mmCIF file of C-alpha atoms and ligand atoms in Angstrom:
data_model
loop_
_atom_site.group_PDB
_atom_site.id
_atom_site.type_symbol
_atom_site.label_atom_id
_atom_site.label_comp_id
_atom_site.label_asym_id
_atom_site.label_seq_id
_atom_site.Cartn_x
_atom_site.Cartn_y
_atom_site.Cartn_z
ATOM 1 C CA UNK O 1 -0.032 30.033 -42.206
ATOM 2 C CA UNK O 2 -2.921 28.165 -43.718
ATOM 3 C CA UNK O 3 -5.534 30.651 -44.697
ATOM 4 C CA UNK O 4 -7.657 27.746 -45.814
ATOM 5 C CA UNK O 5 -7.620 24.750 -47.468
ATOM 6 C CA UNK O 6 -4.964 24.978 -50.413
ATOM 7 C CA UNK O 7 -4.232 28.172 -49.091
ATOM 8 C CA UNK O 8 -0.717 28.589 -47.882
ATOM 9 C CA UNK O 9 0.993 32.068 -46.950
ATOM 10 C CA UNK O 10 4.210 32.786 -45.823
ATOM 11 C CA UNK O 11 3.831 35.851 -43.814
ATOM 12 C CA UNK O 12 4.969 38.047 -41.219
ATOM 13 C CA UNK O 13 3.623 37.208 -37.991
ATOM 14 C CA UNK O 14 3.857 38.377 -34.573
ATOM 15 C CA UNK O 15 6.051 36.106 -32.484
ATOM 16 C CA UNK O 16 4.325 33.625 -30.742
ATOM 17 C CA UNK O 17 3.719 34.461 -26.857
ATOM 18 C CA UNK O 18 4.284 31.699 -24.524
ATOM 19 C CA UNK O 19 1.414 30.684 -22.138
ATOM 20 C CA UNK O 20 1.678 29.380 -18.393
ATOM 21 C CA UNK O 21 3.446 25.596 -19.174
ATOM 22 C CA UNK O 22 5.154 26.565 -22.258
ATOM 23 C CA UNK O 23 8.217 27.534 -23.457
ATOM 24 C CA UNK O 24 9.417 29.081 -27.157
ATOM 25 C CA UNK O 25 11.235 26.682 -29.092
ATOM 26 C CA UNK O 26 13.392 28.124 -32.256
ATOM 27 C CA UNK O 27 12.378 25.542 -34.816
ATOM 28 C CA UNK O 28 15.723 24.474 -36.322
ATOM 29 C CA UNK O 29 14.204 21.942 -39.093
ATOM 30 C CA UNK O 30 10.411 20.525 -39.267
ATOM 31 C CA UNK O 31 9.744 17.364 -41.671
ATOM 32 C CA UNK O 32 6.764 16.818 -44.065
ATOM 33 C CA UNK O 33 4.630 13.975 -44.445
ATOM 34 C CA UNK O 34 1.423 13.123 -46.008
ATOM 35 C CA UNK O 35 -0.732 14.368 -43.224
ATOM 36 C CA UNK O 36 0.736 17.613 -43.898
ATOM 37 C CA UNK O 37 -0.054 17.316 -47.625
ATOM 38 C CA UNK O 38 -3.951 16.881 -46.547
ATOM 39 C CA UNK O 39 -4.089 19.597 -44.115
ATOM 40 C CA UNK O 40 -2.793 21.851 -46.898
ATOM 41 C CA UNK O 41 -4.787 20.378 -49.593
ATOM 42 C CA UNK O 42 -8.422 19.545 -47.441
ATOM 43 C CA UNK O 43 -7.845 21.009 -43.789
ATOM 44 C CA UNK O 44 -7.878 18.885 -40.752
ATOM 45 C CA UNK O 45 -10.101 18.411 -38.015
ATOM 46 C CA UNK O 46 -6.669 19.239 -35.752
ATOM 47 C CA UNK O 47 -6.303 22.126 -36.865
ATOM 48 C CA UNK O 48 -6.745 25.584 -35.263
ATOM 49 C CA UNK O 49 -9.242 27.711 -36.609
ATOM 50 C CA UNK O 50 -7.762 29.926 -39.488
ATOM 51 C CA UNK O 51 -5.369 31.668 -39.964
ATOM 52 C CA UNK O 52 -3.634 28.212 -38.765
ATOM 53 C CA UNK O 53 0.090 27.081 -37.952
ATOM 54 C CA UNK O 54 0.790 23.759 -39.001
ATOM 55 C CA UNK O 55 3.794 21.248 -39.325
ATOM 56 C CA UNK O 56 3.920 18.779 -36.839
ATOM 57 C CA UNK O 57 7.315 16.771 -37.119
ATOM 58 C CA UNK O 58 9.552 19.435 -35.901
ATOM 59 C CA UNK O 59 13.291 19.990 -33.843
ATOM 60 C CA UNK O 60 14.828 22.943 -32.699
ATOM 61 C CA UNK O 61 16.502 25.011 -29.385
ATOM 62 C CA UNK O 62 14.855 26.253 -26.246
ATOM 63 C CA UNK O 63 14.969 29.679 -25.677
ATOM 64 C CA UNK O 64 15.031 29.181 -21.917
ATOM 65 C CA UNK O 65 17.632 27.052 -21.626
ATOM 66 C CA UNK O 66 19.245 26.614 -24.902
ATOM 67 C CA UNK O 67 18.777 22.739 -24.804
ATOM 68 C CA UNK O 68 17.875 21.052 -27.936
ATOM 69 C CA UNK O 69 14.755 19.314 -28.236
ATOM 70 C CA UNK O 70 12.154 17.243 -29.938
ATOM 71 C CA UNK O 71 9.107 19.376 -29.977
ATOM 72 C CA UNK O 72 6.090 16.483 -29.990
ATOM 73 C CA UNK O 73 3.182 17.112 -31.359
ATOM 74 C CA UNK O 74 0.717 16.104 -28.551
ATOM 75 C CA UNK O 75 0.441 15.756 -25.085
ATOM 76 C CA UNK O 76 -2.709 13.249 -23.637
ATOM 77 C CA UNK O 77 -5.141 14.859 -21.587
ATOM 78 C CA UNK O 78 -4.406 12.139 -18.704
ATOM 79 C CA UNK O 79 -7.597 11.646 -17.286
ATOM 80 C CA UNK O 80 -9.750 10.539 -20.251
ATOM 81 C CA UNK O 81 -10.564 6.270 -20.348
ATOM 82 C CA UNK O 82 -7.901 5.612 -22.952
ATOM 83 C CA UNK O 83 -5.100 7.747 -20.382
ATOM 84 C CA UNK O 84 -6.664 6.167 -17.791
ATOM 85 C CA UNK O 85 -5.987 2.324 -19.201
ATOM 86 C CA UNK O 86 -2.728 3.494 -20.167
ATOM 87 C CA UNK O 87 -2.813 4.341 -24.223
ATOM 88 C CA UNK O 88 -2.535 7.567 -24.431
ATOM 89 C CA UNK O 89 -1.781 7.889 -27.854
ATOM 90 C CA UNK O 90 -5.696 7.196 -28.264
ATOM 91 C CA UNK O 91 -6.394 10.042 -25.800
ATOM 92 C CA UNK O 92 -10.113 11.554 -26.485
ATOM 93 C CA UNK O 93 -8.956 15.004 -25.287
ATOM 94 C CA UNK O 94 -5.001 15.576 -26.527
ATOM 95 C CA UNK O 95 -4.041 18.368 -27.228
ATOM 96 C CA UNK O 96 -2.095 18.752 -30.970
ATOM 97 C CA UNK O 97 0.947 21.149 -31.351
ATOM 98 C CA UNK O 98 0.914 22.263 -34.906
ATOM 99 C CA UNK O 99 3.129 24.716 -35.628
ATOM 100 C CA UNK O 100 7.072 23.510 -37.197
ATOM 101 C CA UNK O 101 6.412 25.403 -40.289
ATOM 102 C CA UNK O 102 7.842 28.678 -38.612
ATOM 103 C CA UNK O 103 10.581 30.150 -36.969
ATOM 104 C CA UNK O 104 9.133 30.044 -33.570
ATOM 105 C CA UNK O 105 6.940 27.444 -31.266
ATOM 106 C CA UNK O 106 5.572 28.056 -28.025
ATOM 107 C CA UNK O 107 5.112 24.276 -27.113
ATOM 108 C CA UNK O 108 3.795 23.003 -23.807
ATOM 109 C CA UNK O 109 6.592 22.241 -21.894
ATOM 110 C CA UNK O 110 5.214 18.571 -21.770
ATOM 111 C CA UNK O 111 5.580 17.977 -25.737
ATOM 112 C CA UNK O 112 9.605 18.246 -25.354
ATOM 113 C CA UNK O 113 12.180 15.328 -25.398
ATOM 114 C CA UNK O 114 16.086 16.525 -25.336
ATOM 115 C CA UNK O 115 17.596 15.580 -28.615
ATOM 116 C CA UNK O 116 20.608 12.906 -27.676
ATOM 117 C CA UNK O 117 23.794 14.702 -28.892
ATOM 118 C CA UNK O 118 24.905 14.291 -31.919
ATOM 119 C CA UNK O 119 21.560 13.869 -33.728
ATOM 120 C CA UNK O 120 21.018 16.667 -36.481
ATOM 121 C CA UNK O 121 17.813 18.280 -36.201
ATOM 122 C CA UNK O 122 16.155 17.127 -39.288
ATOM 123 C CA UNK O 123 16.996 13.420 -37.908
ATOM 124 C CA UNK O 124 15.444 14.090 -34.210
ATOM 125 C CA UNK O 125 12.206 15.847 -36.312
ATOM 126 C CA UNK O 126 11.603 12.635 -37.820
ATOM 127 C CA UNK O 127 11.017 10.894 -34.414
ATOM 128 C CA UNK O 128 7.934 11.855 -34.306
ATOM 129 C CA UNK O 129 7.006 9.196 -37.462
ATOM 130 C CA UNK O 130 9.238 7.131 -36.449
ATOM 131 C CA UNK O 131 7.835 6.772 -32.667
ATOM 132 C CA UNK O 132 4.542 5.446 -34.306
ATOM 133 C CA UNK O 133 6.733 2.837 -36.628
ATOM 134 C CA UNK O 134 7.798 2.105 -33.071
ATOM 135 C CA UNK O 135 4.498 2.014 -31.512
ATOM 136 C CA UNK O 136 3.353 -0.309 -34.782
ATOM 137 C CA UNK O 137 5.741 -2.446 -33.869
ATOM 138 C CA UNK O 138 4.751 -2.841 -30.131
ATOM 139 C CA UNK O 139 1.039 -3.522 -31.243
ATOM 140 C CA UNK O 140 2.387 -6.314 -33.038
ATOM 141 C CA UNK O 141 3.061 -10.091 -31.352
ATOM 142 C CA UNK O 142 6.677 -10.420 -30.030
ATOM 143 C CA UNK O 143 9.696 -11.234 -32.275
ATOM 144 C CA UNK O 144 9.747 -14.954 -30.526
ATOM 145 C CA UNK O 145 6.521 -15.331 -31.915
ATOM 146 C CA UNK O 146 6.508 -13.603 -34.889
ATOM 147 C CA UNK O 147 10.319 -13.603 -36.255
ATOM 148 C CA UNK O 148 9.013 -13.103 -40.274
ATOM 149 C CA UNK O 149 7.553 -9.885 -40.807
ATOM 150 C CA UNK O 150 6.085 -8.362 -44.144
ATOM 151 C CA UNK O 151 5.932 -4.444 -44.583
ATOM 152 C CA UNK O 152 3.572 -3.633 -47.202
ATOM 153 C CA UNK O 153 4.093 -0.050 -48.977
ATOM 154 C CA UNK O 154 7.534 1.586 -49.133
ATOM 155 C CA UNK O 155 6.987 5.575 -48.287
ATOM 156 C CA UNK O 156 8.676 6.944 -45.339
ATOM 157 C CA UNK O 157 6.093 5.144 -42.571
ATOM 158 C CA UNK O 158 6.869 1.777 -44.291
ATOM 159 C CA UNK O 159 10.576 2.117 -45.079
ATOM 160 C CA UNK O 160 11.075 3.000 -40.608
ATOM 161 C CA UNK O 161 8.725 0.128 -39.921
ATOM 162 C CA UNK O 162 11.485 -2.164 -41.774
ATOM 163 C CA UNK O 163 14.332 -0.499 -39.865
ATOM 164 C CA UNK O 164 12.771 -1.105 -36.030
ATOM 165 C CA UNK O 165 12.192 -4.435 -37.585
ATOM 166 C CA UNK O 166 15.343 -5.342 -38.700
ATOM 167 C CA UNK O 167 16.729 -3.073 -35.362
ATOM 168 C CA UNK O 168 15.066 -5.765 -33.472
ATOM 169 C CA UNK O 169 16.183 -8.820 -35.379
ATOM 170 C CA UNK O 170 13.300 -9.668 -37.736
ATOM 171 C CA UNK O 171 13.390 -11.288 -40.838
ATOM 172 C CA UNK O 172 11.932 -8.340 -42.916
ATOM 173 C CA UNK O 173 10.039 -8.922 -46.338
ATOM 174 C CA UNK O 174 8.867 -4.744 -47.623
ATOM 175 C CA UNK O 175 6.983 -4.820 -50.281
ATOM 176 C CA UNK O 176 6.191 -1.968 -52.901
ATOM 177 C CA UNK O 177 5.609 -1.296 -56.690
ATOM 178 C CA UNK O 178 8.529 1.415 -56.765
ATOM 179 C CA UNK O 179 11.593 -0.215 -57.638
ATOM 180 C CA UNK O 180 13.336 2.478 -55.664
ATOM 181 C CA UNK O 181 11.488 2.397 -52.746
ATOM 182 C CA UNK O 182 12.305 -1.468 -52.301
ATOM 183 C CA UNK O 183 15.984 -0.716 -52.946
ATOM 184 C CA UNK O 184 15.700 1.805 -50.011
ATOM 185 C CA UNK O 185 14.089 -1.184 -48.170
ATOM 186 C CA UNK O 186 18.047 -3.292 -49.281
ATOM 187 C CA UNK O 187 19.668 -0.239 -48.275
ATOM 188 C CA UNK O 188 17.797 -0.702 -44.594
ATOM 189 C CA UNK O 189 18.363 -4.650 -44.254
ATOM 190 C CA UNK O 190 15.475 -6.137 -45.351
ATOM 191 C CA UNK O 191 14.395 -8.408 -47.852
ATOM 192 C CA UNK O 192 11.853 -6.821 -51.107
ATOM 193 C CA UNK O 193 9.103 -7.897 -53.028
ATOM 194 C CA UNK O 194 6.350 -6.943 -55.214
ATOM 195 C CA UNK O 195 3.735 -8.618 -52.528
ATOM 196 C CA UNK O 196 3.723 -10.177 -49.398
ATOM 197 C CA UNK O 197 2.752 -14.047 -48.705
ATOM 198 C CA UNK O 198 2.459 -16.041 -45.349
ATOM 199 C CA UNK O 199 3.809 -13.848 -42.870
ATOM 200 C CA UNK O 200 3.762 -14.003 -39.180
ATOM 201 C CA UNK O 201 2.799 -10.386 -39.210
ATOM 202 C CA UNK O 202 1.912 -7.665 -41.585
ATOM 203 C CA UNK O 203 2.175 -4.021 -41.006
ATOM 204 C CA UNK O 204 0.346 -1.756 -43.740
ATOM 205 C CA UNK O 205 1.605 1.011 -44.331
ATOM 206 C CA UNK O 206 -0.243 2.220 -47.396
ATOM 207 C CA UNK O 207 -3.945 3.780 -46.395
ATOM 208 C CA UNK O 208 -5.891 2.556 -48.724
ATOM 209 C CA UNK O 209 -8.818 -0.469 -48.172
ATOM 210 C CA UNK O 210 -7.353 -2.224 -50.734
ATOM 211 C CA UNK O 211 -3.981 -2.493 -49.132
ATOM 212 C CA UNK O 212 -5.832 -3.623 -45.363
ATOM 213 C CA UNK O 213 -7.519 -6.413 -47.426
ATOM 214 C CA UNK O 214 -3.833 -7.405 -49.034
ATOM 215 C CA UNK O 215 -2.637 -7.210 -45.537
ATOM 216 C CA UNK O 216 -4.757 -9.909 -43.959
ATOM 217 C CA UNK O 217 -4.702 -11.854 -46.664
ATOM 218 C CA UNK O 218 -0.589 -11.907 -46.336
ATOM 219 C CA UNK O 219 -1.039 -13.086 -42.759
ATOM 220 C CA UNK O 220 -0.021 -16.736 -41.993
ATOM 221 C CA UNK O 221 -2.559 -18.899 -40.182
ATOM 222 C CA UNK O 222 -2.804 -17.520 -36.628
ATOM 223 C CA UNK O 223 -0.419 -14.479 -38.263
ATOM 224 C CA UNK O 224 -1.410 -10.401 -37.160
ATOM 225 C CA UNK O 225 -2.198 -7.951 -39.813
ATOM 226 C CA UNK O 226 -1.386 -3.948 -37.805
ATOM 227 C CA UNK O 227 -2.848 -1.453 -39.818
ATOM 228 C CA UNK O 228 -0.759 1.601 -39.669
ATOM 229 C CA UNK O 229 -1.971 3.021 -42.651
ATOM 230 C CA UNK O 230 -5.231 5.892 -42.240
ATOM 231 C CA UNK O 231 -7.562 5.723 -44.524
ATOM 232 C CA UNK O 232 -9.599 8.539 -46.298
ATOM 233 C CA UNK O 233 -12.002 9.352 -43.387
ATOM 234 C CA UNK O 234 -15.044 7.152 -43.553
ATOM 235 C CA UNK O 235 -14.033 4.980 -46.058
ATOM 236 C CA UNK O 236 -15.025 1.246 -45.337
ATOM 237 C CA UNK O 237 -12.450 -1.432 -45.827
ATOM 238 C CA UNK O 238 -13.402 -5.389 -47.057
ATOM 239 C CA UNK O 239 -11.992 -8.502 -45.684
ATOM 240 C CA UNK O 240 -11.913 -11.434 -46.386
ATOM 241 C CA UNK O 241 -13.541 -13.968 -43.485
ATOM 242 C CA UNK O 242 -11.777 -16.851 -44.550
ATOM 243 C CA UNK O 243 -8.511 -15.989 -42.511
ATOM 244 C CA UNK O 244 -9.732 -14.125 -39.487
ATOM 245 C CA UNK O 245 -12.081 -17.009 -39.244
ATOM 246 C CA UNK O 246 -10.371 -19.907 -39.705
ATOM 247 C CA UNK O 247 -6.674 -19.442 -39.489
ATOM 248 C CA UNK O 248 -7.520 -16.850 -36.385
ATOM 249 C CA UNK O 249 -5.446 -13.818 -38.217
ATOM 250 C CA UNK O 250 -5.825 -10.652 -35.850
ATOM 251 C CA UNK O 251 -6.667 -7.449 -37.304
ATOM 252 C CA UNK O 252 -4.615 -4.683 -35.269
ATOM 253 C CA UNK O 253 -5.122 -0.857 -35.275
ATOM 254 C CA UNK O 254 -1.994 1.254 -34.724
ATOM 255 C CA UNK O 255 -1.845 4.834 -34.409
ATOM 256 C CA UNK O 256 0.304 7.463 -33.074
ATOM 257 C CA UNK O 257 2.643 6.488 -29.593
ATOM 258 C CA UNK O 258 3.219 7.716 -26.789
ATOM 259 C CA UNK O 259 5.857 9.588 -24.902
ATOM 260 C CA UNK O 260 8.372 6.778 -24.296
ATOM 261 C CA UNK O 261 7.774 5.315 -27.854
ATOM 262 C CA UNK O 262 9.319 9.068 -28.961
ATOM 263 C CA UNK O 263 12.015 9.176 -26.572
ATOM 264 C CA UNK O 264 12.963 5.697 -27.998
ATOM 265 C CA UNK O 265 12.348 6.395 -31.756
ATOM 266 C CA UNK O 266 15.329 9.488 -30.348
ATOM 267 C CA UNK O 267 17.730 6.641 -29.462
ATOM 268 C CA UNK O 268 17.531 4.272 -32.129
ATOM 269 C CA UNK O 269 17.392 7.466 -34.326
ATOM 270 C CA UNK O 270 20.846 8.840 -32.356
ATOM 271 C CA UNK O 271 22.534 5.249 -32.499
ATOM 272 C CA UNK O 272 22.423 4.521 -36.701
ATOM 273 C CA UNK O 273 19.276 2.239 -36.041
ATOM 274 C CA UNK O 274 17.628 4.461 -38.754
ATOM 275 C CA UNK O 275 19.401 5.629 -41.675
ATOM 276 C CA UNK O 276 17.605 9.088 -41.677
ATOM 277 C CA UNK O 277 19.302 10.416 -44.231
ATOM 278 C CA UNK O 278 18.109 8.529 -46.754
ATOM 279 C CA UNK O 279 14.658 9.647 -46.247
ATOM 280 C CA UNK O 280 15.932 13.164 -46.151
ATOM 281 C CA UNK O 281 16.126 16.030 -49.063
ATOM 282 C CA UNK O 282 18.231 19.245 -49.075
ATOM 283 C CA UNK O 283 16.993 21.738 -46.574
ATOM 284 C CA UNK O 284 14.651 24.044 -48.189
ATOM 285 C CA UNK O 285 12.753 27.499 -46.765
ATOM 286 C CA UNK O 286 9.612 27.999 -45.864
ATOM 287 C CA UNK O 287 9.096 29.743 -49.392
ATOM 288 C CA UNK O 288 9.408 26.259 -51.374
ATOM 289 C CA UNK O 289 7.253 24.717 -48.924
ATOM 290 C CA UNK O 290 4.200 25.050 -50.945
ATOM 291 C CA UNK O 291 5.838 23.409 -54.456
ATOM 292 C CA UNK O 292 7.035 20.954 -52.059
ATOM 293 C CA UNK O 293 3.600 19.586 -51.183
ATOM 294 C CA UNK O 294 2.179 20.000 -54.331
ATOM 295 C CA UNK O 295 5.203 17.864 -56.068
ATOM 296 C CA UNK O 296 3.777 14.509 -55.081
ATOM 297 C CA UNK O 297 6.183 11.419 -54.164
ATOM 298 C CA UNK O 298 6.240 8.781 -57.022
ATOM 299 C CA UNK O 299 10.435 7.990 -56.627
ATOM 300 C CA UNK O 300 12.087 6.803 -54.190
ATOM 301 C CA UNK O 301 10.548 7.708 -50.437
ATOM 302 C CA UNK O 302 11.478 11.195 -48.978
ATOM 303 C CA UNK O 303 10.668 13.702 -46.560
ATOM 304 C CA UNK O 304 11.324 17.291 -47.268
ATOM 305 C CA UNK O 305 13.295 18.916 -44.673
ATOM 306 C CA UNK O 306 12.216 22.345 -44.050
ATOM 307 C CA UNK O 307 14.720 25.040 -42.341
ATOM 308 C CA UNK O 308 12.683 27.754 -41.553
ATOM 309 C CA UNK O 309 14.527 31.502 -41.923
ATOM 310 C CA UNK O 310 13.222 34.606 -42.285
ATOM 311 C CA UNK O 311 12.110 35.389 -45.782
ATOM 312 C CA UNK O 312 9.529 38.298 -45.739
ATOM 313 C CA UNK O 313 10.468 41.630 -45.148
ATOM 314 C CA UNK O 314 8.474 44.168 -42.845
HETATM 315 ZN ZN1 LIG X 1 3.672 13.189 -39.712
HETATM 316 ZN ZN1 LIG X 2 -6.704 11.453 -22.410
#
């Protein structure tokens, strides 16, 4: 539980009651990422008022049926203008499931996807990120039109852009100061460098305004620069006019996906299209989730894979 921000407990807690259109999901393995790192460190404007559940990239069985599933960590209002026009993962009025980083969920029954068979649960966690690499990707002009694609950053959100990239038969150019993070980029098919020049499209992965201004500028004339990356809330980003002006580069948003993008993130997760574990560490409890955050990524890219068991006593 977060009891504030930089204030993690592992505690004892009631088990959570299902309401009308949910069901209790026993996590089986929940994934970190960065946005986890800044709830813990800052708090989030998603989050539930404190004491809050959080953890948002997260597998495990249904205790009605025993099925395996995908917990996903939103369902769209459906009614708001973005629903309506058919983006939900814009939705003004979704509501967040936060909660992985426990032994129990109740989860809408809405938020579920069955986990193909097969597909270990710390693998069908990391749909969730990999559904927006997915939904990146869609935002993007079509391979026919835009066969070279450059990847800038190499953490987890960059390193599954490559791989639906190269799934989908791009030439893929990733490009990141870690040495190991552009061998994970080999390791997935693609092609590395330390920057990007004169591609079709470029997806930035990094979140910083320096790395959206690198991104455009990495566009060929009439190229598409998708910004995957969020920035520190109301940060401003430069860029340059030059290119969106006269070699009509697009500037892109991306962010989050929608139902189908998860169920297919599942798929190409369940048929090798991903490499998971290479993004994976050993399994650790809830009680090392803390050191976890705090340990900072400056290696190769991982996700901590967190297997929830019982570790307080009454
Ligand atoms: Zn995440
Ligand atoms: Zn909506």
């Amino acid at each position: 539980m977060l009891h504030g921000p930089g204030d993690l407990r592992v505690e004892d807690v009631p088990d959570p009651e299902p309401a009308a259109g949910e069901v209790l999901v026993r996590i089986e393995a929940a994934t970190t990422c960065g946005t986890d790192v800044k709830m813990w460190r800052r708090g989030h404007p998603i989050l539930d008022a404190y004491p809050a559940r959080f953890g948002h990239e997260m597998a495990g069985v249904r205790e009605d049926t025993g099925r395996r599933v995908l917990v996903g960590d939103s369902v769209a209002c459906g009614s708001c203008r973005a629903c309506a026009a058919g983006r939900p993962q814009i939705c003004r009025d979704a509501r967040w499931v936060l909660g992985g980083f426990a032994e129990w969920i109740a989860a809408p029954e809405a938020a579920l996807h069955p986990v193909p068979d097969g597909l270990d649960a710390a693998g069908a966690a990391m749909a969730e990120p990999l559904a927006a690499a997915v939904h990146a990707v869609r935002r993007a002009p079509a391979r026919p039109i835009a066969p070279d694609a450059g990847v800038l950053g190499g953490g987890p959100m960059g390193l599954m852009l490559a791989a639906v990239l190269v799934a989908e038969g791009r030439t893929v150019t990733l490009a990141d100061r870690h040495a190991e993070r552009r061998a994970q980029a080999e390791a997935l098919g693609a092609m590395s460098a330390e920057r990007l020049a004169d591609h079709d499209v470029v997806f930035e992965a990094v979140g910083r305004p320096e790395a959206w201004r690198a991104a455009v500028q990495a566009c060929a004339p009439g190229g598409c620069a998708v910004m995957v990356g969020g920035c520190a809330s109301g940060s401003d980003a430069a860029l340059p006019t030059r290119p969106l002006h006269y070699d009509e580069v697009d500037v892109r948003g991306a962010f989050h996906h929608d139902p189908e993008e998860v169920d297919a993130a599942l798929d190409l997760l369940a048929s090798g299209g991903l490499d998971w574990r290479m993004l994976a560490t050993e399994p650790i409890g809830l009680e090392e989730l803390e050191a976890a955050l705090a340990a900072g990524n400056d290696g190769p890219a991982r996700k901590w894979v967190v297997v929830p068991r019982a570790t307080v006593s009454p």
